[in-house]
Amino acid sequence: MKALILNGTLKPSPEDSNTGALAAFVGAQLTERGAEVEHVRLVDHGIAPGVVSEEVRPGDGWPAIHDQVVAADVVVFATPTWLGQPGSEIKRALERLDALISETQEDGTPMAFNKVAGFVVTGNEDGAHACIGAMAQAAIDIGFTIPGQAWTYWNKGPGPSDAAYLTAPAEEREWTHSTGAAMAHVLVATARALAAAPIPRPPNA
Amino acid sequence: MKALILNGTLKPSPEDSNTGALAAFVGAQLTERGAEVEHVRLVDHGIAPGVVSEEVRPGDGWPAIHDQVVAADVVVFATPTWLGQPGSEIKRALERLDALISETQEDGTPMAFNKVAGFVVTGNEDGAHACIGAMAQAAIDIGFTIPGQAWTYWNKGPGPSDAAYLTAPAEEREWTHSTGAAMAHVLVATARALAAAPIPRPPNA
Amino acid sequence: MKALILNGTLKPSPEDSNTGALAAFVGAQLTERGAEVEHVRLVDHGIAPGVVSEEVRPGDGWPAIHDQVVAADVVVFATPTWLGQPGSEIKRALERLDALISETQEDGTPMAFNKVAGFVVTGNEDGAHACIGAMAQAAIDIGFTIPGQAWTYWNKGPGPSDAAYLTAPAEEREWTHSTGAAMAHVLVATARALAAAPIPRPPNA
Amino acid sequence: MKALILNGTLKPSPEDSNTGALAAFVGAQLTERGAEVEHVRLVDHGIAPGVVSEEVRPGDGWPAIHDQVVAADVVVFATPTWLGQPGSEIKRALERLDALISETQEDGTPMAFNKVAGFVVTGNEDGAHACIGAMAQAAIDIGFTIPGQAWTYWNKGPGPSDAAYLTAPAEEREWTHSTGAAMAHVLVATARALAAAPIPRPPNA
């Protein structure tokens, strides 16, 4: 089983990424359950704006990531929270994935069918459910299956602050980690169930 | 396989319901694929506001519907669009289903695990994706699995009008029906895959 | 200046309402700035589902509240957070207010023009920005003007808990209160600006 | 009065932009009402991902646009619809505007106070209300005031298609144009009202 984690932090390497750190936790949980995990930090790849899978301009980093998505059984969309919403990097990746709606597997099944998706959100303020909802709605449109409770997040209480996942004390990350382990559990179990009994080509394909 | 369709129209019986009519089309598609289908028109049941499964006040119609949800393998949430958002009846049902988060099956698995959910939206104006997104985010929280593209909708172009699913000419409903048949297909296939290889009790349960 | 606060708690009187308590704080701030403030606890009024201003069924509490909205210069929509979204009571009120889109003042101006709206959200978990966004989108559709930052909220960090606005220590409510005072400030200032120089009847009215 | 229109199309110049064309209609309506209108096609400016107003990397086009926003009385956010949501270009601009939350005018008033914002959405499918809602929630957070019904959109009925604002027959654009003229009307009237009686510095500034 192959898992791909798309980290939508706005900060290029080698800066610390809270989102990347929590995504790494989830990645380790996926590895423990038998998945081969790859991480992509989107902002490092110069993804061009667009809605096709092919290169939009020279240096466009998307085509390689597209191929990683196509090869994956599990895709985790990870994003920071800005203004209560997902960041523009994960938004850009989902936008490029719009093209998957009209791509098919060899047997005519839509490309994303039988792939599962989950979500990771970090932020110094409220907004995780909205980020999960926006990413889930887009992923469902594309054809990913979303297992129940296939998400985790870390943020804090009312108002902005300097608090962050990376610097939070262990007890404030406990729920986030417990939820992240459960997320890995449901992703792997659902991917296995769909691998054993895949959704066949639908009547409108 | 048992399927339950929750129709969130605001209009009590016996008024015509566009949402109910499109939900009936999806229900027939589920029946064709071997599901036993039940329909509940929520507004007829006097559901009290609340977030528990038990009766909130005398005459509260929720406990019986709760039991139907618990018995179902597939749940379809259907709603009209008001102000670009889901109606208050389906919202009220999802709110009551918040209680499922802390209910478990005999083996400790969260109650909604291995149930699948899909969505039906009608409206005389734009808003279907937002309705699907809001209902999906809530259903994922509760523990339902959402198969890729497990939704259909009918609305029309810019601005309000008197157009409606029930009175639209056949050619304007073609895409909606084709998408609705595919929705039934993915719901049944995913419910079968999860019945054959259920998500086991997660580590945080 | 008249201000109306619609409290969308799901709990009928006389139960404690966290949403009502924070709305009362905002109400006091509005009073201090010269507004006459009325509070309506929606769940106590048996509002019927529907999208008209008139009585939908015997005992429907909406028509009286409709008249209070029409008389108000400032309307505050207050809601608890369930599943990361606004509750069904405030949703139901907004749904009934859909009818205001086609009601006009004596001079033909849409009914809600020159009224301002703000938002109060409480919850034991993440979701405030999404609640504010959903209520704001609906209120803008109806014709209310939303001043910048005309909202406040209280919730807590990741994961569900028993924490609540009413029982939180003072220091955890400080940001919420400071933001709530600013909310009252911008609502009153904007209502006064629009009273002095009202938006005239638009060309599409 | 200065108005700035931010066109979030994903297509670089000189390609046709449906969003730009509808935004140009709204711009002309603003000009007719006395505003000096500037248009920025965001994708042509190589805006870097980030949440500060200063240059993030060499060639970052944001700082100049930031200054245009600061100089404007009216800002129109225009976006295409992808997967039922705003595009990543307008999302990126709003993300950079997050920095305005902590910038102030000379008297300490938050930078965006007394500026008004409106929204333009185009798409070949459903999603306009959700796009307006997401942009409005972000703009309100930043401090913009949103006049009632300060938006217009063009899309079409259920399902994807090749239909587009630019190629639609006149009668299918009528409602969109009528609504766009009303949008310009309320933006100008509200900006004038706030110019005559500005929101003073709030107590939390």
Short mmCIF file of C-alpha atoms in Angstrom, two decimals, chain B residues 10 43 49-51 82-83 85-89 91-92 94-95 98 101 134 137-138 141-142, chain C residues 10 43 49-51 82-83 85-89 91-92 94-95 98 101 134 137-138 141-142:
data_model
loop_
_atom_site.label_atom_id
_atom_site.label_comp_id
_atom_site.label_asym_id
_atom_site.label_seq_id
_atom_site.Cartn_x
_atom_site.Cartn_y
_atom_site.Cartn_z
CA LEU B 10 -39.14 22.07 4.78
CA VAL B 43 -40.37 17.53 8.81
CA PRO B 49 -33.58 20.52 18.66
CA GLY B 50 -30.87 18.77 20.64
CA VAL B 51 -27.75 16.67 20.55
CA TRP B 82 -31.81 27.89 1.05
CA LEU B 83 -29.50 30.90 0.92
CA GLN B 85 -26.90 26.28 2.29
CA PRO B 86 -28.56 23.08 3.51
CA GLY B 87 -32.00 23.45 5.09
CA SER B 88 -32.63 23.44 8.84
CA GLU B 89 -34.35 20.04 8.82
CA LYS B 91 -29.16 20.25 9.84
CA ARG B 92 -31.31 19.27 12.80
CA LEU B 94 -27.17 15.84 11.65
CA GLU B 95 -27.11 17.70 14.96
CA ASP B 98 -23.69 14.24 16.87
CA ILE B 101 -19.84 10.07 18.03
CA ALA B 134 -21.44 20.93 4.78
CA GLN B 137 -18.03 17.36 6.78
CA ALA B 138 -20.63 16.63 9.46
CA ASP B 141 -17.10 13.79 11.86
CA ILE B 142 -19.81 11.38 12.98
CA LEU C 10 -30.66 24.49 21.29
CA VAL C 43 -35.87 27.82 20.73
CA PRO C 49 -39.59 25.42 9.23
CA GLY C 50 -40.34 27.53 6.19
CA VAL C 51 -39.28 30.42 4.01
CA TRP C 82 -22.30 21.63 16.50
CA LEU C 83 -20.15 19.46 14.23
CA GLN C 85 -21.26 24.34 12.05
CA PRO C 86 -24.01 26.72 13.21
CA GLY C 87 -26.92 25.15 15.08
CA SER C 88 -30.29 24.42 13.49
CA GLU C 89 -32.11 27.15 15.42
CA LYS C 91 -30.25 28.25 10.59
CA ARG C 92 -34.03 28.13 10.85
CA LEU C 94 -31.98 32.72 8.64
CA GLU C 95 -34.11 30.47 6.46
CA ASP C 98 -34.90 34.42 3.14
CA ILE C 101 -35.08 39.28 -0.02
CA ALA C 134 -22.04 30.58 7.03
CA GLN C 137 -22.95 34.61 3.69
CA ALA C 138 -26.65 34.16 4.40
CA ASP C 141 -27.62 37.48 0.62
CA ILE C 142 -30.59 38.82 2.57
#
